[in-house]
Coordinates of C-alpha atoms (C1' of nucleotides) in Angstrom, one line a residue:
Chain A
M8 CA -204.2 65.3 -289.4
T9 CA -207.2 65.8 -291.6
D10 CA -207.9 62.2 -292.5
Q11 CA -211.3 61.7 -294.2
P12 CA -213.5 59.4 -292.2
P13 CA -214.3 57.1 -295.0
P14 CA -218.2 57.2 -295.3
S15 CA -220.1 54.1 -296.0
K16 CA -219.4 54.1 -299.7
S17 CA -216.8 56.8 -300.6
R18 CA -219.2 59.6 -301.1
R19 CA -217.6 63.0 -300.9
A20 CA -217.8 64.7 -297.5
F21 CA -219.5 68.2 -297.5
V22 CA -220.9 70.9 -295.3
R23 CA -224.3 72.3 -295.6
E24 CA -224.0 76.0 -296.1
A25 CA -226.6 78.8 -296.1
P26 CA -228.1 79.5 -299.6
E27 CA -226.7 83.1 -299.7
T28 CA -223.4 81.7 -298.9
R29 CA -223.3 79.2 -301.7
R30 CA -224.9 81.5 -304.0
A31 CA -222.2 84.2 -303.5
A32 CA -219.4 81.3 -303.9
L33 CA -220.8 80.2 -307.0
I34 CA -221.1 83.9 -308.2
Q35 CA -217.5 84.7 -307.4
A36 CA -216.3 81.3 -309.1
A37 CA -218.1 82.4 -312.2
L38 CA -216.5 85.9 -312.1
E39 CA -213.1 84.6 -311.6
L40 CA -213.4 82.0 -314.5
I41 CA -214.9 84.7 -316.9
G42 CA -212.3 87.2 -315.9
E43 CA -209.3 84.8 -316.3
A44 CA -210.1 83.0 -319.4
G45 CA -213.4 84.4 -320.9
Y46 CA -217.0 83.3 -321.0
R47 CA -216.3 80.0 -322.9
S48 CA -214.3 78.8 -320.0
A49 CA -217.1 79.4 -317.3
T50 CA -219.0 76.2 -317.8
T51 CA -221.1 74.7 -315.2
R52 CA -218.7 72.2 -314.3
A53 CA -215.7 74.7 -314.1
I54 CA -217.6 77.1 -311.9
A55 CA -218.7 74.2 -309.5
E56 CA -215.3 73.0 -309.3
R57 CA -214.0 76.5 -308.6
A58 CA -216.4 77.0 -305.8
G59 CA -215.7 73.5 -304.4
V60 CA -218.9 71.9 -305.0
T61 CA -220.4 69.7 -307.5
L62 CA -222.3 70.6 -310.8
G63 CA -225.7 69.7 -309.4
L64 CA -225.6 72.7 -306.8
I65 CA -225.9 75.4 -309.6
R66 CA -229.3 74.1 -310.6
H67 CA -230.3 73.9 -306.9
H68 CA -229.4 77.4 -306.1
F69 CA -230.1 79.0 -309.3
H70 CA -232.9 78.4 -311.8
S71 CA -230.5 77.9 -314.6
K72 CA -226.8 78.9 -315.7
E73 CA -228.2 81.9 -317.3
D74 CA -229.7 83.0 -313.9
L75 CA -226.3 82.5 -312.3
I76 CA -224.6 84.5 -315.0
S77 CA -227.2 87.4 -314.6
A78 CA -226.5 87.5 -310.8
A79 CA -222.9 87.5 -311.2
Y80 CA -223.0 90.4 -313.7
D81 CA -225.4 92.2 -311.2
A82 CA -223.0 91.5 -308.4
H83 CA -219.8 92.5 -310.3
M84 CA -221.2 95.9 -311.4
S85 CA -222.5 96.7 -308.1
A86 CA -219.0 95.9 -306.5
M87 CA -217.3 98.1 -309.2
S88 CA -219.8 101.0 -308.8
D89 CA -219.2 101.0 -305.1
L90 CA -215.5 100.9 -305.5
S91 CA -215.1 103.6 -307.9
L92 CA -217.8 105.9 -306.3
A93 CA -216.6 105.3 -302.6
P94 CA -214.5 108.6 -302.4
A95 CA -217.9 110.5 -303.5
E96 CA -219.1 109.8 -300.1
R97 CA -216.2 111.3 -298.3
K98 CA -218.1 114.4 -297.0
D99 CA -214.9 115.6 -295.2
L100 CA -213.3 116.6 -298.5
P101 CA -214.3 119.3 -301.1
P102 CA -216.3 118.2 -304.2
D103 CA -213.5 118.8 -306.5
Q104 CA -211.3 116.6 -304.6
R105 CA -213.7 113.9 -304.3
L106 CA -214.3 114.1 -308.2
A107 CA -210.5 113.7 -308.7
L108 CA -210.4 110.5 -306.4
V109 CA -213.4 109.1 -308.1
I110 CA -211.5 109.6 -311.3
E111 CA -208.4 108.1 -309.8
A112 CA -210.3 104.9 -308.6
N113 CA -211.8 104.3 -312.0
L114 CA -208.3 104.5 -313.5
T115 CA -206.4 102.4 -311.2
P116 CA -206.5 98.8 -310.1
P117 CA -208.5 97.1 -308.8
V118 CA -211.4 98.7 -311.0
M119 CA -209.0 99.2 -314.1
S120 CA -207.6 95.8 -314.9
E121 CA -207.5 93.5 -317.8
R122 CA -209.6 91.0 -315.8
N123 CA -212.4 93.5 -315.5
V124 CA -212.2 94.5 -319.2
T125 CA -212.5 90.9 -320.0
L126 CA -215.5 90.5 -317.6
W127 CA -217.2 93.5 -318.9
A128 CA -217.0 92.6 -322.5
S129 CA -218.2 89.1 -321.9
F130 CA -221.3 90.4 -320.3
I131 CA -221.9 93.0 -322.9
A132 CA -221.5 90.5 -325.6
Q133 CA -224.3 88.4 -324.0
I134 CA -226.8 91.1 -324.3
P135 CA -228.5 89.7 -327.4
N136 CA -228.9 86.4 -325.7
E137 CA -230.1 87.2 -322.3
P138 CA -232.6 90.3 -321.7
G139 CA -231.5 90.2 -318.0
I140 CA -228.0 91.6 -319.0
R141 CA -229.3 94.4 -320.9
T142 CA -231.6 95.5 -317.8
T143 CA -228.8 95.4 -315.4
H144 CA -226.5 97.3 -317.8
D145 CA -228.9 100.1 -318.3
R146 CA -229.6 100.4 -314.7
T147 CA -226.1 100.4 -313.5
Y148 CA -224.9 102.7 -316.4
L149 CA -227.6 105.3 -315.5
S150 CA -227.0 104.8 -311.9
F151 CA -223.3 105.7 -312.3
R152 CA -223.8 108.6 -314.6
D153 CA -226.5 110.2 -312.2
R154 CA -224.0 109.9 -309.2
L155 CA -221.2 111.4 -311.3
E156 CA -223.6 114.1 -312.6
A157 CA -224.3 114.9 -308.8
L158 CA -220.5 115.1 -308.0
I159 CA -220.1 117.4 -311.0
A160 CA -223.0 119.6 -309.9
E161 CA -221.6 119.9 -306.4
T162 CA -218.2 120.8 -307.8
L163 CA -219.4 123.6 -310.1
S164 CA -221.6 124.8 -307.4
A165 CA -219.0 125.0 -304.9
Q166 CA -217.1 127.4 -307.4
G167 CA -220.3 129.4 -307.7
R168 CA -221.1 128.1 -311.2
A169 CA -224.7 127.0 -312.1
V170 CA -225.3 125.2 -315.4
P171 CA -228.7 124.4 -316.9
A172 CA -230.0 120.8 -316.1
D173 CA -229.6 119.7 -319.9
E174 CA -226.1 121.0 -320.2
L175 CA -225.3 119.2 -316.8
R176 CA -226.6 116.1 -318.3
R177 CA -224.5 116.4 -321.3
L178 CA -221.3 117.4 -319.2
A179 CA -221.9 114.0 -317.0
T180 CA -222.5 111.9 -320.2
S181 CA -219.2 113.2 -321.8
C182 CA -217.0 112.9 -318.5
N183 CA -218.6 109.2 -318.2
A184 CA -217.6 108.7 -321.8
L185 CA -214.0 109.9 -321.2
I186 CA -213.6 107.9 -318.0
D187 CA -215.0 104.8 -319.7
G188 CA -212.7 105.3 -322.8
L189 CA -209.6 105.6 -320.7
W190 CA -210.4 102.7 -318.3
L191 CA -211.0 100.5 -321.5
E192 CA -207.8 101.7 -323.0
G193 CA -205.8 101.1 -319.8
G194 CA -207.4 97.6 -319.4
A195 CA -207.1 96.4 -322.9
C196 CA -203.5 97.7 -323.3
P197 CA -201.9 97.1 -319.8
T198 CA -198.7 97.8 -320.9
G199 CA -199.4 100.9 -323.0
F200 CA -199.3 103.4 -320.3
A201 CA -197.1 104.3 -317.6
G202 CA -197.9 104.5 -313.9
D203 CA -200.6 107.2 -313.3
D204 CA -200.4 108.5 -316.8
L205 CA -204.1 107.6 -317.2
V206 CA -205.1 109.1 -313.9
A207 CA -203.5 112.4 -314.7
M208 CA -205.1 112.4 -318.2
G209 CA -208.3 111.7 -316.9
Q210 CA -208.3 114.4 -314.0
D211 CA -206.7 117.0 -316.4
R212 CA -209.1 116.6 -319.4
I213 CA -212.2 116.4 -317.2
G214 CA -210.9 119.4 -315.4
V215 CA -210.8 121.1 -318.9
L216 CA -214.3 120.1 -319.8
L217 CA -215.5 121.4 -316.3
G218 CA -213.4 124.5 -316.5
V219 CA -211.7 123.4 -313.1
T220 CA -208.5 122.2 -311.8
L221 CA -208.6 118.8 -310.5
N222 CA -205.3 117.2 -310.6
R223 CA -202.4 117.9 -308.3
F224 CA -204.1 117.2 -305.1
Chain B
M28 CA -238.1 77.7 -364.1
T29 CA -235.0 76.8 -361.8
D30 CA -235.6 73.1 -361.5
Q31 CA -232.5 71.4 -360.4
P32 CA -231.3 68.7 -362.6
P33 CA -231.4 65.9 -360.0
P34 CA -227.6 64.8 -360.1
S35 CA -226.7 61.2 -360.0
K36 CA -227.8 60.5 -356.3
S37 CA -229.2 63.7 -354.8
R38 CA -226.0 65.5 -354.0
R39 CA -226.1 69.2 -353.5
A40 CA -225.4 71.1 -356.6
F41 CA -222.5 73.8 -356.1
V42 CA -220.4 76.2 -357.9
R43 CA -216.5 76.4 -357.4
E44 CA -215.7 79.9 -356.2
A45 CA -212.2 81.6 -355.8
P46 CA -210.7 81.0 -352.3
E47 CA -210.9 84.6 -351.7
T48 CA -214.5 84.7 -352.5
R49 CA -215.4 82.0 -350.2
R50 CA -213.2 83.4 -347.5
A51 CA -214.9 86.7 -347.7
A52 CA -218.3 85.0 -347.6
L53 CA -217.5 83.0 -344.4
I54 CA -216.0 86.0 -342.6
Q55 CA -219.3 88.0 -343.5
A56 CA -221.4 85.2 -342.3
A57 CA -219.5 85.0 -339.1
L58 CA -219.6 88.7 -338.5
E59 CA -223.3 88.9 -339.1
L60 CA -224.1 86.1 -336.8
I61 CA -221.8 87.5 -334.0
G62 CA -223.3 90.9 -334.5
E63 CA -226.9 89.6 -334.4
A64 CA -227.0 87.2 -331.6
G65 CA -223.5 87.1 -330.1
Y66 CA -220.6 84.8 -330.2
R67 CA -222.4 81.6 -329.0
S68 CA -224.7 81.7 -332.1
A69 CA -221.6 81.6 -334.4
T70 CA -221.1 77.9 -334.7
T71 CA -219.3 76.3 -337.6
R72 CA -222.6 75.0 -338.8
A73 CA -224.4 78.3 -338.4
I74 CA -221.6 80.2 -340.3
A75 CA -221.5 77.7 -343.0
E76 CA -225.2 77.9 -343.5
R77 CA -225.3 81.7 -343.4
A78 CA -222.6 81.5 -346.1
G79 CA -224.6 79.1 -348.2
V80 CA -221.9 76.3 -348.0
T81 CA -221.6 73.2 -345.9
L82 CA -219.7 72.9 -342.6
G83 CA -216.7 71.1 -344.2
L84 CA -215.7 74.4 -346.1
I85 CA -214.6 76.0 -343.1
R86 CA -211.6 73.8 -342.4
H87 CA -211.0 73.9 -345.9
H88 CA -210.3 77.5 -346.3
F89 CA -209.1 78.2 -342.6
H90 CA -206.9 76.3 -340.4
S91 CA -209.6 76.4 -337.7
K92 CA -212.6 78.1 -336.4
E93 CA -210.4 80.2 -334.4
D94 CA -208.5 81.2 -337.5
L95 CA -211.9 82.2 -339.1
I96 CA -212.8 84.4 -336.2
S97 CA -209.4 86.0 -336.2
A98 CA -209.7 87.0 -339.7
A99 CA -213.1 88.2 -339.2
Y100 CA -212.0 90.4 -336.4
D101 CA -209.2 91.9 -338.5
A102 CA -211.6 92.4 -341.4
H103 CA -214.3 94.1 -339.4
M104 CA -211.9 96.4 -337.5
S105 CA -210.3 97.4 -340.8
A106 CA -213.6 98.1 -342.2
M107 CA -214.7 100.2 -339.5
S108 CA -211.6 102.2 -339.4
D109 CA -212.0 102.9 -343.1
L110 CA -215.4 104.0 -342.6
S111 CA -214.8 106.2 -339.7
L112 CA -211.5 107.7 -341.0
A113 CA -212.7 108.3 -344.5
P114 CA -213.2 112.0 -344.0
A115 CA -209.5 112.5 -342.9
E116 CA -208.6 112.0 -346.4
R117 CA -210.7 114.8 -348.1
K118 CA -207.8 117.2 -348.9
D119 CA -210.4 119.6 -350.1
L120 CA -211.6 120.4 -346.6
P121 CA -209.8 122.3 -343.8
P122 CA -208.6 120.0 -341.1
D123 CA -210.9 121.2 -338.4
Q124 CA -213.9 120.2 -340.5
R125 CA -212.3 116.8 -341.4
L126 CA -212.1 116.2 -337.8
A127 CA -215.6 117.1 -337.1
L128 CA -216.7 114.7 -339.9
V129 CA -214.5 112.0 -338.5
I130 CA -216.3 112.4 -335.0
E131 CA -219.5 112.4 -336.8
A132 CA -218.7 109.1 -338.6
N133 CA -217.8 107.5 -335.5
L134 CA -221.0 108.6 -333.8
T135 CA -223.6 107.6 -336.2
P136 CA -224.5 104.6 -338.2
P137 CA -223.2 102.2 -339.6
V138 CA -220.0 102.7 -337.3
M139 CA -222.1 103.3 -334.1
S140 CA -224.8 100.7 -333.8
E141 CA -225.8 98.0 -331.4
R142 CA -224.5 95.3 -333.8
N143 CA -221.0 96.8 -333.7
V144 CA -221.0 97.0 -330.0
T145 CA -221.9 93.3 -329.5
L146 CA -219.4 92.5 -332.3
W147 CA -216.6 94.4 -330.6
A148 CA -217.3 93.2 -327.1
S149 CA -217.5 89.6 -328.5
F150 CA -213.9 89.9 -329.8
I151 CA -212.6 91.7 -326.9
A152 CA -214.0 89.0 -324.6
Q153 CA -211.9 86.4 -326.5
I154 CA -208.7 88.0 -326.1
P155 CA -207.8 85.6 -323.2
N156 CA -208.5 82.6 -325.5
E157 CA -206.9 83.6 -328.7
P158 CA -203.5 85.5 -329.1
G159 CA -204.2 86.6 -332.4
I160 CA -207.1 88.8 -331.4
R161 CA -204.9 90.8 -328.8
T162 CA -202.5 91.4 -331.7
T163 CA -205.1 92.7 -334.0
H164 CA -206.6 94.7 -331.3
D165 CA -203.3 96.5 -330.4
R166 CA -202.7 97.1 -334.0
T167 CA -206.0 98.6 -334.9
Y168 CA -206.1 100.6 -331.7
L169 CA -202.8 102.2 -332.2
S170 CA -203.5 102.7 -335.9
F171 CA -206.5 104.6 -335.3
R172 CA -205.1 106.7 -332.3
D173 CA -202.0 107.7 -334.6
R174 CA -204.3 108.8 -337.5
L175 CA -206.4 110.7 -335.2
E176 CA -203.3 112.2 -333.5
A177 CA -202.1 113.3 -337.1
L178 CA -205.6 114.9 -337.7
I179 CA -205.4 116.8 -334.4
A180 CA -201.8 118.0 -335.3
E181 CA -202.9 119.2 -338.4
T182 CA -205.9 121.2 -336.8
L183 CA -204.0 122.8 -334.3
S184 CA -201.1 123.6 -336.7
A185 CA -203.7 125.3 -339.1
Q186 CA -204.5 127.6 -336.3
G187 CA -201.0 128.5 -335.7
R188 CA -200.8 126.4 -332.5
A189 CA -197.8 123.8 -331.7
V190 CA -197.7 121.5 -328.9
P191 CA -195.1 119.3 -327.8
A192 CA -195.1 115.5 -328.9
D193 CA -195.9 114.2 -325.5
E194 CA -198.8 116.4 -325.1
L195 CA -200.0 115.7 -328.6
R196 CA -200.0 112.1 -327.7
R197 CA -202.0 112.6 -324.6
L198 CA -204.4 114.7 -326.6
A199 CA -204.9 112.0 -329.1
T200 CA -205.5 109.4 -326.4
S201 CA -207.9 111.4 -324.7
C202 CA -209.9 112.4 -327.7
N203 CA -209.9 108.8 -328.7
A204 CA -211.2 107.7 -325.4
L205 CA -214.0 110.3 -325.4
I206 CA -214.9 109.1 -328.9
D207 CA -214.8 105.5 -327.8
G208 CA -217.0 106.2 -324.6
L209 CA -219.6 107.9 -326.6
W210 CA -219.8 105.2 -329.3
L211 CA -220.1 102.8 -326.7
E212 CA -222.9 104.6 -324.8
G213 CA -224.7 105.3 -327.9
G214 CA -224.5 101.7 -329.2
A215 CA -225.4 100.0 -325.9
C216 CA -228.1 102.4 -325.3
P217 CA -229.7 102.8 -328.5
T218 CA -232.7 104.6 -327.2
G219 CA -230.9 106.8 -324.7
F220 CA -229.8 109.6 -326.9
A221 CA -231.7 111.7 -329.4
G222 CA -230.8 112.1 -333.0
D223 CA -227.4 113.9 -333.5
D224 CA -227.2 114.5 -329.7
L225 CA -224.0 112.3 -329.4
V226 CA -222.4 114.0 -332.4
A227 CA -223.0 117.4 -331.0
M228 CA -221.5 116.3 -327.6
G229 CA -218.6 114.7 -329.4
Q230 CA -217.7 117.7 -331.6
D231 CA -218.3 120.1 -328.8
R232 CA -216.3 118.4 -326.0
I233 CA -213.2 117.5 -328.4
G234 CA -213.4 121.1 -329.4
V235 CA -213.0 122.1 -325.8
L236 CA -210.3 119.6 -325.3
L237 CA -208.3 121.0 -328.3
G238 CA -209.4 124.8 -327.7
V239 CA -211.0 125.0 -331.3
T240 CA -214.7 125.1 -332.5
L241 CA -215.7 121.9 -334.4
N242 CA -219.4 122.0 -334.5
R243 CA -221.9 124.0 -336.5
F244 CA -220.3 123.1 -340.0
Chain C
dG1 C1' -211.9 64.8 -375.2
dT2 C1' -209.1 62.9 -371.2
dT3 C1' -206.7 63.6 -367.0
dT4 C1' -205.6 66.2 -363.1
dT5 C1' -206.6 69.4 -359.7
dT6 C1' -209.1 70.9 -355.7
dG7 C1' -213.1 72.9 -354.1
dT8 C1' -217.2 71.1 -352.0
dT9 C1' -220.4 67.8 -350.0
dA10 C1' -221.5 64.1 -347.0
dT11 C1' -220.8 61.6 -343.0
dT12 C1' -218.8 60.1 -338.7
dC13 C1' -216.4 60.9 -334.2
dA14 C1' -214.9 62.1 -329.7
dA15 C1' -215.5 65.6 -326.6
dT16 C1' -218.2 68.8 -324.0
dT17 C1' -222.2 71.2 -322.5
dG18 C1' -226.4 72.4 -319.7
dT19 C1' -229.9 70.1 -317.7
dA20 C1' -232.6 66.3 -315.3
dT21 C1' -233.2 62.6 -311.8
dA22 C1' -232.3 59.7 -307.9
dA23 C1' -229.6 58.5 -303.8
dT24 C1' -227.6 60.2 -299.9
dA25 C1' -226.3 62.6 -295.7
dA26 C1' -225.8 67.0 -293.1
dC27 C1' -228.4 69.7 -290.3
dT28 C1' -232.9 71.0 -287.9
dT29 C1' -236.9 70.4 -285.4
dG30 C1' -239.6 68.3 -281.9
Chain D
dC19 C1' -233.1 60.7 -279.7
dA20 C1' -236.2 60.1 -283.6
dA21 C1' -238.2 62.0 -287.7
dG22 C1' -238.1 65.0 -291.2
dT23 C1' -236.2 68.7 -294.2
dT24 C1' -233.1 69.7 -297.9
dA25 C1' -228.5 70.9 -299.1
dT26 C1' -225.3 68.1 -301.6
dT27 C1' -223.5 64.4 -304.4
dA28 C1' -223.4 61.1 -308.0
dT29 C1' -225.0 59.5 -312.3
dA30 C1' -227.2 59.7 -316.6
dC31 C1' -228.8 61.9 -320.8
dA32 C1' -230.0 64.4 -325.0
dA33 C1' -228.2 67.9 -327.8
dT34 C1' -224.5 70.4 -329.7
dT35 C1' -219.9 71.4 -331.0
dG36 C1' -215.3 71.6 -333.6
dA37 C1' -212.8 68.6 -336.1
dA38 C1' -211.7 64.7 -339.2
dT39 C1' -212.3 61.6 -343.1
dA40 C1' -213.8 59.9 -347.4
dA41 C1' -216.5 60.5 -351.6
dC42 C1' -217.7 63.4 -355.2
dA43 C1' -217.8 66.8 -359.0
dA44 C1' -216.8 71.3 -361.2
dA45 C1' -213.5 73.6 -363.2
dA46 C1' -208.8 73.9 -365.2
dA47 C1' -204.8 71.6 -367.6
dC48 C1' -203.3 69.1 -371.2

DNA sequence: GTTTTTGTTATTCAATTGTATAATAACTTG
DNA sequence: CAAGTTATTATACAATTGAATAACAAAAAC
């Protein structure tokens, strides 16, 4: 069927792909490897093999391995933010229900997973080495908190409640911390919590912090 | 003053130390290096140099580098637990004040620091590689949560309130998550929060979750 | 004081890593 | 269809790594 037409001297057959395609494939390969077996397993050779290419392509499409890792961190955090904040855009739902869905998305797969905790920890641990990682971290963290803050403001406003800006900021920071902490516990101890236990806890406690009822939708 | 009596053939002078001393020195050296510049910088040679010995000693006092890293993680988590839970033992103080002090200890240096976040993330990222790391993580996590749960129970009980065991467990899990999340944010964004802002937030929000007043001691 | 023990140094080794360079071929352009 | 572009492969290289081994000496045992 798919017999390889032996080229002149047994050189591996290949297809030219668009740079964006190859970059995306290399990024995905790096994320898979780090998520599966940690940062150490993501060598240039392993990444290239996972992406179905040879080692040299990394240097061709990225300035260095460090550059690839930074790009992978950026892509991963963007994807996770989009996944967990997707319910916030559903304008057909009331804000309190959207908030409950955002919490649920954060505390269920695929956002909450052992793989993602490993990935996240691997990148955080690289902060002292690569300045690009810190920049991306700060940007994505503030972006998520701001969008969560907006959703909280909407929720409170819909109930006729108004809070000062600084108090709103503290509320968002605390709720963000609670979500992060539960996400971490669920991902690091995958067997420690039953079913939607963490989701119920998250919705319930954030409801208490905000003075609203979020669960039981 | 301290001229070295040149040994027979320019071999480095040394002093024999007790195994526990050397083990502790190597562990501390590893923790310093990982905390300063991440896991990658903690090579066997760098650890030995930091500890003031030569490379071969690691294999003499530990079965492997992996064994040293596991021991370092264990020692570090124990030290942090002791630091942050020390106020819980002060029987001269009422439980609500002890709880407030535990929260404060968790959200101020030396427990909350960029170095410690880097350290913690580095170890978590090693979980897929070394099974010993996961064991230590689960043990220290559950130990901290249990002791926090006991302190919460004491606090509520002192106010004449009793909660079912399962609800108490959820309360402890949520409070632990909130503390972890704030600790993480403070350590990862050292410039993002002013003074005791995080401490006030932690005490205030956990007070809300428990229905007690913890701040302003 | 002599012997024994073992903590410690010094050196070597095989494996792996990220990167660099040259050769090649797939696709594009005209 | 011919020439040019560049994505891709193949190979090499210098540096680093964790580990292994042998030589040595400091302290203990006798």
